[in-house]
mmCIF file of C-alpha atoms in Angstrom:
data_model
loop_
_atom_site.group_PDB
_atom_site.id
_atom_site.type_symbol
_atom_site.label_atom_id
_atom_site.label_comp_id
_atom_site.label_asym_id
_atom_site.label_seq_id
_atom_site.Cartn_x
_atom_site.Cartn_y
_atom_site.Cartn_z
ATOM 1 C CA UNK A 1 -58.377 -55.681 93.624
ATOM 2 C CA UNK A 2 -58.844 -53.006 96.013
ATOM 3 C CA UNK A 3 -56.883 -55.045 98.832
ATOM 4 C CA UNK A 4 -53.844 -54.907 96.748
ATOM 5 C CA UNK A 5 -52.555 -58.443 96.797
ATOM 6 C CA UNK A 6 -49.446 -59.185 95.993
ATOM 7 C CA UNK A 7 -48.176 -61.402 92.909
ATOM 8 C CA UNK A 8 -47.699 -64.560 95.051
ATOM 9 C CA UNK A 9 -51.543 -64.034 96.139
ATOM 10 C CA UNK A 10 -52.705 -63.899 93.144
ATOM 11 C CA UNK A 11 -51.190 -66.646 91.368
ATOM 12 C CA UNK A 12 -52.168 -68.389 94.597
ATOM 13 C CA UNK A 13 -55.480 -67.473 93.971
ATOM 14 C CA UNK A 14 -55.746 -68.073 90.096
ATOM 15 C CA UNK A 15 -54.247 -71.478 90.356
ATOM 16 C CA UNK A 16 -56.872 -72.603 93.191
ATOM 17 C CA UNK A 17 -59.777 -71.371 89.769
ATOM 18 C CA UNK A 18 -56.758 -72.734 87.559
ATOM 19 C CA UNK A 19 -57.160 -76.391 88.962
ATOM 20 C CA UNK A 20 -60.889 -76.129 88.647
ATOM 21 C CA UNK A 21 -61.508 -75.201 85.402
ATOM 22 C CA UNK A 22 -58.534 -77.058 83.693
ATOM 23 C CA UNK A 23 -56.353 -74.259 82.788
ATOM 24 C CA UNK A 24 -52.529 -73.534 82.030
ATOM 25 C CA UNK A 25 -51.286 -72.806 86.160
ATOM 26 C CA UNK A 26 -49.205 -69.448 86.150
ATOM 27 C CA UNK A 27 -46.568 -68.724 88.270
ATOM 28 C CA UNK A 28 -45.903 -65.141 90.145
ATOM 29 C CA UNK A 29 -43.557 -63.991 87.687
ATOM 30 C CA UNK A 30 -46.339 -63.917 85.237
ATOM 31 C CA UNK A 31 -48.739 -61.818 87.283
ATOM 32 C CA UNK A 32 -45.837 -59.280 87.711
ATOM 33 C CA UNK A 33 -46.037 -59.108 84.026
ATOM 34 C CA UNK A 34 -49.396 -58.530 83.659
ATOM 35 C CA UNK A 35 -50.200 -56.104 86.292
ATOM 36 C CA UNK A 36 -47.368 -54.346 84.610
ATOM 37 C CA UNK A 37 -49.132 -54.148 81.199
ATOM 38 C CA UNK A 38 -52.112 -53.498 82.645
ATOM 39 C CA UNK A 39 -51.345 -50.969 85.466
ATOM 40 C CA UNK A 40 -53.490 -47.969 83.740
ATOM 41 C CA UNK A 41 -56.658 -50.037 83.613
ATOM 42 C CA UNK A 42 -55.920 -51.713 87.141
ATOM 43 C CA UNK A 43 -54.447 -48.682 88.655
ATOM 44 C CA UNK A 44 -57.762 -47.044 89.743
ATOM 45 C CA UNK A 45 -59.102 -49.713 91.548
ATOM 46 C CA UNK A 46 -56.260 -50.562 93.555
ATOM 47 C CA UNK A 47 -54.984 -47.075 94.598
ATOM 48 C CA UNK A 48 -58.350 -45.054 94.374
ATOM 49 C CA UNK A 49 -59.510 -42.569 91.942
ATOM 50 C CA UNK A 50 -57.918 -39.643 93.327
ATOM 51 C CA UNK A 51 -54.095 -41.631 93.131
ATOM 52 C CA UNK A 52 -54.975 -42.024 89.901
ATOM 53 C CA UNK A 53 -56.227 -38.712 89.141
ATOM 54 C CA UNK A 54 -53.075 -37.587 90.759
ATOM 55 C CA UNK A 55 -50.276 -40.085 89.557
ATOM 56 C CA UNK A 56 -51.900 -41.275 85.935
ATOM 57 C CA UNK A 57 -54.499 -39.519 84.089
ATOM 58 C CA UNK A 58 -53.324 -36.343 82.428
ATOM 59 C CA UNK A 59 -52.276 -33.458 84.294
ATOM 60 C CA UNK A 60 -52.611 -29.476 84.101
ATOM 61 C CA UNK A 61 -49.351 -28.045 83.792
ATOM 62 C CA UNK A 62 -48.657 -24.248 84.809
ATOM 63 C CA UNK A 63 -46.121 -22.054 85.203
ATOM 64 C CA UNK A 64 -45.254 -19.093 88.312
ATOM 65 C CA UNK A 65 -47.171 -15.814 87.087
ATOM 66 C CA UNK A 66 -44.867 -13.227 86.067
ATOM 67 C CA UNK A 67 -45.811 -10.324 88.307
ATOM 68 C CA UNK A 68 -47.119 -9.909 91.840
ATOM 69 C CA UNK A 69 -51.062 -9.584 92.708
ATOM 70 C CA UNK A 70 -51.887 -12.178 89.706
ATOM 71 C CA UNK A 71 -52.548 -15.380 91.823
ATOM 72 C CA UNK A 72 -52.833 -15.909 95.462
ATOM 73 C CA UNK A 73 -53.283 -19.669 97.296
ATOM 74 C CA UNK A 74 -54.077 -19.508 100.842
ATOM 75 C CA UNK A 75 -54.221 -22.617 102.922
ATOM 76 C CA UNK A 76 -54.060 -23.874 106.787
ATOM 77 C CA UNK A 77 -50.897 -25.214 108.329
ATOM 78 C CA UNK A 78 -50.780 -27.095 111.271
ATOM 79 C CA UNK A 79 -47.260 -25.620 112.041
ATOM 80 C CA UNK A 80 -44.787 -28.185 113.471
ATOM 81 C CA UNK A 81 -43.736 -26.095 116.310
ATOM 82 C CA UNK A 82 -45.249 -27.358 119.784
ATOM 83 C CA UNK A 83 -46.652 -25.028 122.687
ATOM 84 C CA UNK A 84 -47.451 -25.778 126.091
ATOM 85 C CA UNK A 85 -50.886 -25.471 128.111
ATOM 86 C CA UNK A 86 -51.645 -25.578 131.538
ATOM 87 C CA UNK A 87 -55.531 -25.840 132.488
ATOM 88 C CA UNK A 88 -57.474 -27.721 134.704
ATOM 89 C CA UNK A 89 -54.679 -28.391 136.637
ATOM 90 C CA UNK A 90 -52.580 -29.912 134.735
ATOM 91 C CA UNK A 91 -49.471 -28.975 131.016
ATOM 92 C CA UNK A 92 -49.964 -30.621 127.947
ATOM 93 C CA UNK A 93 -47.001 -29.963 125.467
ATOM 94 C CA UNK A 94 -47.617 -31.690 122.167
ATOM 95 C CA UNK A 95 -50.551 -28.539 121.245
ATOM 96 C CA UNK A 96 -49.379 -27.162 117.117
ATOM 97 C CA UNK A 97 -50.431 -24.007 116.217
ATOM 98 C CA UNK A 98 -52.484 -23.465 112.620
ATOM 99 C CA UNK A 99 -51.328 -20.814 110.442
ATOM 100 C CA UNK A 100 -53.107 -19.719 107.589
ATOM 101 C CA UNK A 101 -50.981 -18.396 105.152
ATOM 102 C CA UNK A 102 -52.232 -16.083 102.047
ATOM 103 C CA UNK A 103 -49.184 -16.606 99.503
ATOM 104 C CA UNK A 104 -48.394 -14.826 96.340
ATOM 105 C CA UNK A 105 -47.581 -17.785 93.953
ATOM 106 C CA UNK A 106 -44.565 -14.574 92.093
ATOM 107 C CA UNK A 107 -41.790 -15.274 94.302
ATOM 108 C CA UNK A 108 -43.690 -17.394 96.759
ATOM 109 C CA UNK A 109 -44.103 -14.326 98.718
ATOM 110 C CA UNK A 110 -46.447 -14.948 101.996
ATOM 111 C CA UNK A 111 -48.827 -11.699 101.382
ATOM 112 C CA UNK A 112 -50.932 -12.575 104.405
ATOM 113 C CA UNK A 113 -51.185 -14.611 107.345
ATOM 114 C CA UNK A 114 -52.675 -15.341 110.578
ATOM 115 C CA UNK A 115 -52.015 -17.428 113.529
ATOM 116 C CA UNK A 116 -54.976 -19.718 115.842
ATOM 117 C CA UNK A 117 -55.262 -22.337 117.915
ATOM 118 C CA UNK A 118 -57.106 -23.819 115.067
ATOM 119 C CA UNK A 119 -58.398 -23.022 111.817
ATOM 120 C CA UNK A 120 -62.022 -21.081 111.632
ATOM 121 C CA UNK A 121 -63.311 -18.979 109.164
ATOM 122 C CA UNK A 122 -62.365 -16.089 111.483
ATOM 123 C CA UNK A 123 -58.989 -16.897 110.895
ATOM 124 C CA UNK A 124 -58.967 -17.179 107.157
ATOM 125 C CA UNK A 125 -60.810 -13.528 107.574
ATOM 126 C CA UNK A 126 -57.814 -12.668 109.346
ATOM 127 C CA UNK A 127 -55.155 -13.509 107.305
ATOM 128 C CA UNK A 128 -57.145 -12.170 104.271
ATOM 129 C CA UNK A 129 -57.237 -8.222 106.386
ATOM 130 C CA UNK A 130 -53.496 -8.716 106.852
ATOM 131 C CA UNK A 131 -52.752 -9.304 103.200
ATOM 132 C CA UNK A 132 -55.047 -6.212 102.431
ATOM 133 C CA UNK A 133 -52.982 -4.044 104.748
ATOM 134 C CA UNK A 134 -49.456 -5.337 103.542
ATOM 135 C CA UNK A 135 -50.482 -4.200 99.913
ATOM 136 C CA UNK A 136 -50.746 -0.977 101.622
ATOM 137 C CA UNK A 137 -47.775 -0.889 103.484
ATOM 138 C CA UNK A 138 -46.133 -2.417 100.288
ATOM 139 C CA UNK A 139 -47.363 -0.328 97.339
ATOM 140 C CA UNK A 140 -48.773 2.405 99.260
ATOM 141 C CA UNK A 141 -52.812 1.456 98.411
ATOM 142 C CA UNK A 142 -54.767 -1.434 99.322
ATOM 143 C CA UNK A 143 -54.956 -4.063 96.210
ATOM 144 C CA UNK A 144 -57.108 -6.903 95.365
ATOM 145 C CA UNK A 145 -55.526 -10.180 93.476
ATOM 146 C CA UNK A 146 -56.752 -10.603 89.659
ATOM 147 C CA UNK A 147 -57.306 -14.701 91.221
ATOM 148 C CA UNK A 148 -57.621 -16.606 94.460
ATOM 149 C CA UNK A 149 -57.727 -20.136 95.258
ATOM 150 C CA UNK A 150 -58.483 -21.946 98.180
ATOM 151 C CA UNK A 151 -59.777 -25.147 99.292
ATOM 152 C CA UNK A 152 -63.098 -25.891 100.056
ATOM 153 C CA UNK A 153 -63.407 -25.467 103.980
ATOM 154 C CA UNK A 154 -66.707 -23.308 104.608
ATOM 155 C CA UNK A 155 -66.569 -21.939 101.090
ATOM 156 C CA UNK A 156 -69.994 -21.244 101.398
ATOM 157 C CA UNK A 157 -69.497 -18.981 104.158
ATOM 158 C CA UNK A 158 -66.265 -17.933 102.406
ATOM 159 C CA UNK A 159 -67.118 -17.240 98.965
ATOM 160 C CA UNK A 160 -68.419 -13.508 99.115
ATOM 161 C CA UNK A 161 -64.916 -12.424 100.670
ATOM 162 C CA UNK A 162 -62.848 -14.578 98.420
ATOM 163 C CA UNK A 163 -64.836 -12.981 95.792
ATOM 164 C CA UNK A 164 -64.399 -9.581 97.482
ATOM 165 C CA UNK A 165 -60.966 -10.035 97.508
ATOM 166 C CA UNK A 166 -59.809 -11.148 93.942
ATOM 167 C CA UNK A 167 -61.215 -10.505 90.385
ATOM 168 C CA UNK A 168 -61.995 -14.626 90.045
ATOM 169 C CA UNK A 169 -62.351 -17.043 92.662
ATOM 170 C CA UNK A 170 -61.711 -20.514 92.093
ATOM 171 C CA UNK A 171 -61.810 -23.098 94.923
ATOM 172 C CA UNK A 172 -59.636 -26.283 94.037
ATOM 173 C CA UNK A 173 -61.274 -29.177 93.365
ATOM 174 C CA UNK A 174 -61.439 -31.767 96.065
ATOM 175 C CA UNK A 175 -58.762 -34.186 97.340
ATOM 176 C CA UNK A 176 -56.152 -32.511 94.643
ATOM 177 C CA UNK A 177 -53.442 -31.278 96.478
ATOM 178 C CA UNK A 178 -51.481 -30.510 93.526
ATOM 179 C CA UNK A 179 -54.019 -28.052 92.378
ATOM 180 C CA UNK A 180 -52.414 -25.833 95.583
ATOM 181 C CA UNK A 181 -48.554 -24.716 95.441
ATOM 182 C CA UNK A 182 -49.216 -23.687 98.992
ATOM 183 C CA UNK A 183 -48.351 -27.417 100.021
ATOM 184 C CA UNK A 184 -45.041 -27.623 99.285
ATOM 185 C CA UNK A 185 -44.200 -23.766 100.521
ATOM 186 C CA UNK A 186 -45.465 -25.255 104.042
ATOM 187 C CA UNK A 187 -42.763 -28.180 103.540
ATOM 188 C CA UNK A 188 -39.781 -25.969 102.765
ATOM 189 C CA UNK A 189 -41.147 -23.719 105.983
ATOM 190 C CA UNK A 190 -40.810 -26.915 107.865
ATOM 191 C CA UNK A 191 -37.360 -27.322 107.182
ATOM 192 C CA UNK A 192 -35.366 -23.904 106.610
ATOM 193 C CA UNK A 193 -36.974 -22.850 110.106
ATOM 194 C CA UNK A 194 -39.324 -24.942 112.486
ATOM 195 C CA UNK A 195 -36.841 -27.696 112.308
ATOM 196 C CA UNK A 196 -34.194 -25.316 113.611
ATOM 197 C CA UNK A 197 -35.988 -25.034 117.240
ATOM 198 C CA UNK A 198 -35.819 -26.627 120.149
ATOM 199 C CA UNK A 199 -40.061 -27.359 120.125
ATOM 200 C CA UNK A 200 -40.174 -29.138 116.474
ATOM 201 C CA UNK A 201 -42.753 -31.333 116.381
ATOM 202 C CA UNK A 202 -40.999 -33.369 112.694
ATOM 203 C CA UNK A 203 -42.546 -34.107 109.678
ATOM 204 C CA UNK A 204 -45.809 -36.135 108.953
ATOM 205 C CA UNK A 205 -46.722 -39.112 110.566
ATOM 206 C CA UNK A 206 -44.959 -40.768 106.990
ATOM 207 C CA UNK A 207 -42.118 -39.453 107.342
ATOM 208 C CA UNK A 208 -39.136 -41.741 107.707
ATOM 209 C CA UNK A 209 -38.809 -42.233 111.737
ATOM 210 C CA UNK A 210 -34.904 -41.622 111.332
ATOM 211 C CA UNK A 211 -35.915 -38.043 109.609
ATOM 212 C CA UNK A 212 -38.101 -37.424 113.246
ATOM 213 C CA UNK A 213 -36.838 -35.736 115.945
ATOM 214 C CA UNK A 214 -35.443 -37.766 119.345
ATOM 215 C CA UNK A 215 -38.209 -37.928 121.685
ATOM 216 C CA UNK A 216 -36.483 -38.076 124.472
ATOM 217 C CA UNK A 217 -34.713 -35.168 123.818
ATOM 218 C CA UNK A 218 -38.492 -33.619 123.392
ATOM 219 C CA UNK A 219 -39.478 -34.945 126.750
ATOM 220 C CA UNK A 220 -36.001 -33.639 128.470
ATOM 221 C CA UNK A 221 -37.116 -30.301 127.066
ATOM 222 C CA UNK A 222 -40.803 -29.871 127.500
ATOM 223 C CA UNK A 223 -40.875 -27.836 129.825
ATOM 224 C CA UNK A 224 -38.715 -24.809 127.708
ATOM 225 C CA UNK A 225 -41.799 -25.002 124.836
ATOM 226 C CA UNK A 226 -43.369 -21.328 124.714
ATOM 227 C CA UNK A 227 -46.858 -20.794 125.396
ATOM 228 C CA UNK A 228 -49.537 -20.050 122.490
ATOM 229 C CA UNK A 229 -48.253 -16.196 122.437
ATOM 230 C CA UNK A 230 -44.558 -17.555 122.392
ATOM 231 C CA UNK A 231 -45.164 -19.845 119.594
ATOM 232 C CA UNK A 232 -46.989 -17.277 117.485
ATOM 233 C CA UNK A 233 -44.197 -14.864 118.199
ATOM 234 C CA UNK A 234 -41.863 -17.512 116.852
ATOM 235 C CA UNK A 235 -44.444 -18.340 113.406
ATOM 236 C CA UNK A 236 -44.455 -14.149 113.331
ATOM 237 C CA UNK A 237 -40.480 -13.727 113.144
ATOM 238 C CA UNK A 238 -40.842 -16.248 110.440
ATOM 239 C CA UNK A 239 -43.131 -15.365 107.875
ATOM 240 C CA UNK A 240 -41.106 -11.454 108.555
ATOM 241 C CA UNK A 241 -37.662 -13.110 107.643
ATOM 242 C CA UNK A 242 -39.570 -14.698 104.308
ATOM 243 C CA UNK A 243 -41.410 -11.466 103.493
ATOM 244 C CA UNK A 244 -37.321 -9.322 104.342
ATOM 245 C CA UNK A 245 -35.926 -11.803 101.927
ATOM 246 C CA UNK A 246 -38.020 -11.318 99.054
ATOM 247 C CA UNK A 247 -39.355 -8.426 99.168
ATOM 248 C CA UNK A 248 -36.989 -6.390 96.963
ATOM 249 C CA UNK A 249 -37.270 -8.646 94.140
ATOM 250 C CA UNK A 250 -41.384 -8.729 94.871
ATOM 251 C CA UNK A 251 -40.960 -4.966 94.437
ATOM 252 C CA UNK A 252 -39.203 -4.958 91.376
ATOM 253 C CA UNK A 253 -41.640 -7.183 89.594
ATOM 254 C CA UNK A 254 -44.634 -4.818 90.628
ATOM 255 C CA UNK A 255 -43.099 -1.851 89.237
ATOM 256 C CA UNK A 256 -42.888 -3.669 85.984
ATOM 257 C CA UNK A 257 -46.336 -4.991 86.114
ATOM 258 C CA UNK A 258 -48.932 -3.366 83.882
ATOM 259 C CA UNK A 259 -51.085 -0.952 84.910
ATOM 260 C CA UNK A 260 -54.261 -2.815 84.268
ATOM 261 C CA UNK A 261 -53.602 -5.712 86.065
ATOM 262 C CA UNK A 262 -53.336 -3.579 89.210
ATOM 263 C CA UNK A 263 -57.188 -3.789 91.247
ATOM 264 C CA UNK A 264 -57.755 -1.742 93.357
ATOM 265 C CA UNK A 265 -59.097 -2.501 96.926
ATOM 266 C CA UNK A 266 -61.221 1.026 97.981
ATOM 267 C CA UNK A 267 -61.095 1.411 101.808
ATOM 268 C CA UNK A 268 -64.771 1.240 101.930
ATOM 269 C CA UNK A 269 -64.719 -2.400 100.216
ATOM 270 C CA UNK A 270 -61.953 -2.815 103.193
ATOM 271 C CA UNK A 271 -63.966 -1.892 105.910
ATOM 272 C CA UNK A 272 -67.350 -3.476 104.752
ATOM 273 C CA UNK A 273 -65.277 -6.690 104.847
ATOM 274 C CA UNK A 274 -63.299 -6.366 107.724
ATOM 275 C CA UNK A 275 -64.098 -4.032 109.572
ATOM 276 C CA UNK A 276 -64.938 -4.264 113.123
ATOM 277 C CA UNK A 277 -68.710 -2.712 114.518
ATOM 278 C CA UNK A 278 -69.727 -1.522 118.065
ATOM 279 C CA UNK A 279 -72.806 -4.156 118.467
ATOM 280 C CA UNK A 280 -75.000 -0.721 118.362
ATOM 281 C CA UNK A 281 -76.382 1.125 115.361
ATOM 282 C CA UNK A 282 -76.561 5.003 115.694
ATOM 283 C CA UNK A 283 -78.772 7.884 114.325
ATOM 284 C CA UNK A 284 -77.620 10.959 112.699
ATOM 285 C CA UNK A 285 -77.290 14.472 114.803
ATOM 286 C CA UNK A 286 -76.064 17.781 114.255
ATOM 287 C CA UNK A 287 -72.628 17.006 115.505
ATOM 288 C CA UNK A 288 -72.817 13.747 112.980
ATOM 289 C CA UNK A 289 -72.541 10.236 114.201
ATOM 290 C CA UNK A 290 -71.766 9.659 117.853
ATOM 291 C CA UNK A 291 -70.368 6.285 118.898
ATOM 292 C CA UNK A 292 -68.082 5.009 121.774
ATOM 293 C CA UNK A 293 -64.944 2.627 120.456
ATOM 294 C CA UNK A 294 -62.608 0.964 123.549
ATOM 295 C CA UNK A 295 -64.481 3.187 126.000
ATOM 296 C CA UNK A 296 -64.058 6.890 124.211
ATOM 297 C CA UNK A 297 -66.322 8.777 122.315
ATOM 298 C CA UNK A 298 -66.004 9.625 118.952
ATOM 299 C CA UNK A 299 -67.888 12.100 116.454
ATOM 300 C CA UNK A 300 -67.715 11.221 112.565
ATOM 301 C CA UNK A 301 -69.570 12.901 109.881
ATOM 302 C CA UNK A 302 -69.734 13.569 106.516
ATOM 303 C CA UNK A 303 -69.508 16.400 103.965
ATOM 304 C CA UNK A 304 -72.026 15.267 101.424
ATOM 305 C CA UNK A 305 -75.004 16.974 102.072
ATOM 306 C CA UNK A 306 -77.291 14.407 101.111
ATOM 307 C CA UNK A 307 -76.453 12.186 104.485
ATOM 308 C CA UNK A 308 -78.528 14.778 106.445
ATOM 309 C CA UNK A 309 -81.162 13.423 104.481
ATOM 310 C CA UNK A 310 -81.333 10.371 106.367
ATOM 311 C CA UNK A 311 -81.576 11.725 109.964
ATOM 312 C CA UNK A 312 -84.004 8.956 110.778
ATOM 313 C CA UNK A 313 -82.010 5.794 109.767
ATOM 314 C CA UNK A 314 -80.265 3.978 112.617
ATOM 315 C CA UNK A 315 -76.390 3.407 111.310
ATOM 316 C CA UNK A 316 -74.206 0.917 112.121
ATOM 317 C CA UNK A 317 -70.942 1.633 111.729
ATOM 318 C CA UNK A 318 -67.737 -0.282 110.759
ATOM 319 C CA UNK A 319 -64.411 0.491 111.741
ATOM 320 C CA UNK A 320 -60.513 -0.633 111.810
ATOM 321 C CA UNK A 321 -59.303 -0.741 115.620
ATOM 322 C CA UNK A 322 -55.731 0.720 114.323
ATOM 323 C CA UNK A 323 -56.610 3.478 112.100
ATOM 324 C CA UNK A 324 -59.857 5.139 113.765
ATOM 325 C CA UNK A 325 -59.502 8.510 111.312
ATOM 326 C CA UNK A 326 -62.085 7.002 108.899
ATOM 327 C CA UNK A 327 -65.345 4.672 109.108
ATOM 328 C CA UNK A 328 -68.083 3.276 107.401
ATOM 329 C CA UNK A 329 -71.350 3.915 108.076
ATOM 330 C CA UNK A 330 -73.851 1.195 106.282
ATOM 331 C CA UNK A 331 -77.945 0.847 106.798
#
């Protein structure tokens, strides 16, 4: 019974039928028996298909990959650090920050990551350029991940850069947390560091209420929250320390990985998907392509001869806002 009744109910219940129809009464000791015998055919109905997909029916057992760039999970967080906001007159303090966080599931290492007010597929974009540069930073070239998962918020949209960025793409399936690793990274973020500051917000609403922070001693100190840029200054220095810690051994384990399993990201693919454009498309002149980026002008060209060829096609071009020496120039 979907209103999970309890064994006094239901012998309650019974016994009215019971008297009725002439039968044996039972007491509650004897439903307790029965529900247990019969828990994997009741189960389902009680708790819902996805408790029992979760908690009975057979599960899919892995193990961490052995070397770096093999699997990435990405998820958002609603970080449990608060920030204030004044507008309108008037400071609200409770406000959490979302963090989407692209993690390597060797080591647990957090590849990629961006911080919002909430989650958009601009931010998932974001934190999906970040882990592209930190390959670069990290192994000297940009790298794509032999598989990605994610959930399914706007994988429509999101499909043609998950696919851009990984060799296989493969969105969990719905309502099955366990399917992402990324859940229980958030938890163990929770606790070695948000819970450490003065603006922790506590665990989930069921969470034991002795485990949550005094609110009193949140209302006392309200007023010391940071603002949105202080609060994603605080989620920054955090996701650094994780990255500091690990990063040796992250290291080590990509200079034993094999050769093949390394993708490469070309910095074309990079700036088709990420890179930033002008609003304006350009044609081709002597001097190559003219445009104007934060207010300068620029000239870019090209040595293959065969670009001259298209003099009369209007360009637009794509470009990274911190490293202007290269751009990409698509019709």
């Amino acid at each position: 019974d979907p209103r999970n009744l309890d064994n006094e109910q239901v012998r309650s219940l019974y016994n009215m039928m019971a008297e009725k129809m002439g039968w044996k009464k039972i007491s509650a000791p004897t439903v307790a028996r029965w529900r247990d015998k019969l828990d994997s055919m009741l189960y389902a109905r009680r708790r819902g298909s996805v408790a029992f997909s979760n908690l009975k029916a057979m599960q899919v057992k892995r193990s961490a990959p052995t070397y770096p760039l093999y699997f990435w999970t990405m998820d958002g967080w609603d970080a449990e650090l608060m920030y204030q906001i004044t507008e309108n007159g008037g400071t609200t303090y409770h406000n959490r920050p979302t963090v989407v966080i692209v993690l390597d599931a060797c080591c647990k290492y957090p590849i990629g990551y961006a911080v919002g007010t909430h989650e958009t597929p601009e931010l998932i974009q974001a934190a999906l350029r970040n882990a592209a540069l930190h390959t670069e930073s990290l192994f000297g070239q940009m790298y794509r991940s032999n598989q990605l998962q994610s959930d399914r918020y706007a994988v429509k949209k999101m499909t043609p850069i998950y696919e851009a960025m990984a060799d296989k793409f493969t969105p969990a399936r719905a309502k099955n947390a366990k399917a992402k690793i990324i859940e229980p990274y958030f938890n163990s973020i929770n606790k070695k560091y948000c819970q450490m500051a003065i603006n922790w917000s506590g665990y989930g609403i069921t969470s034991n209420k002795d485990k949550q922070p005094n609110s009193e001693f949140l209302n006392k100190y309200k007023k010391d929250f940071p603002d949105f840029e202080g609060v994603c200054r605080q989620l920054t220095e955090i996701i650094e320390r994780e990255r500091a810690e690990k990063r040796e051994e992250y290291l080590s384990k990509w200079n034993e990985c094999p050769e093949e399993h390394k993708i490469l990201l070309p910095y074309e693919n990079y700036l088709m998907l990420f890179g930033s454009t002008t609003g304006h498309k350009n044609l081709l002149q002597g001097s190559g392509l003219k445009i104007t980026i934060g207010g300068q002008k620029r000239d870019y060209d090209c040595f293959d001869h065969d670009f001259r060829k298209y003099a009369s096609t209007r360009w637009e071009v794509r470009y990274d806002p911190q490293d202007l020496r290269r751009v990409l120039a698509v019709n």
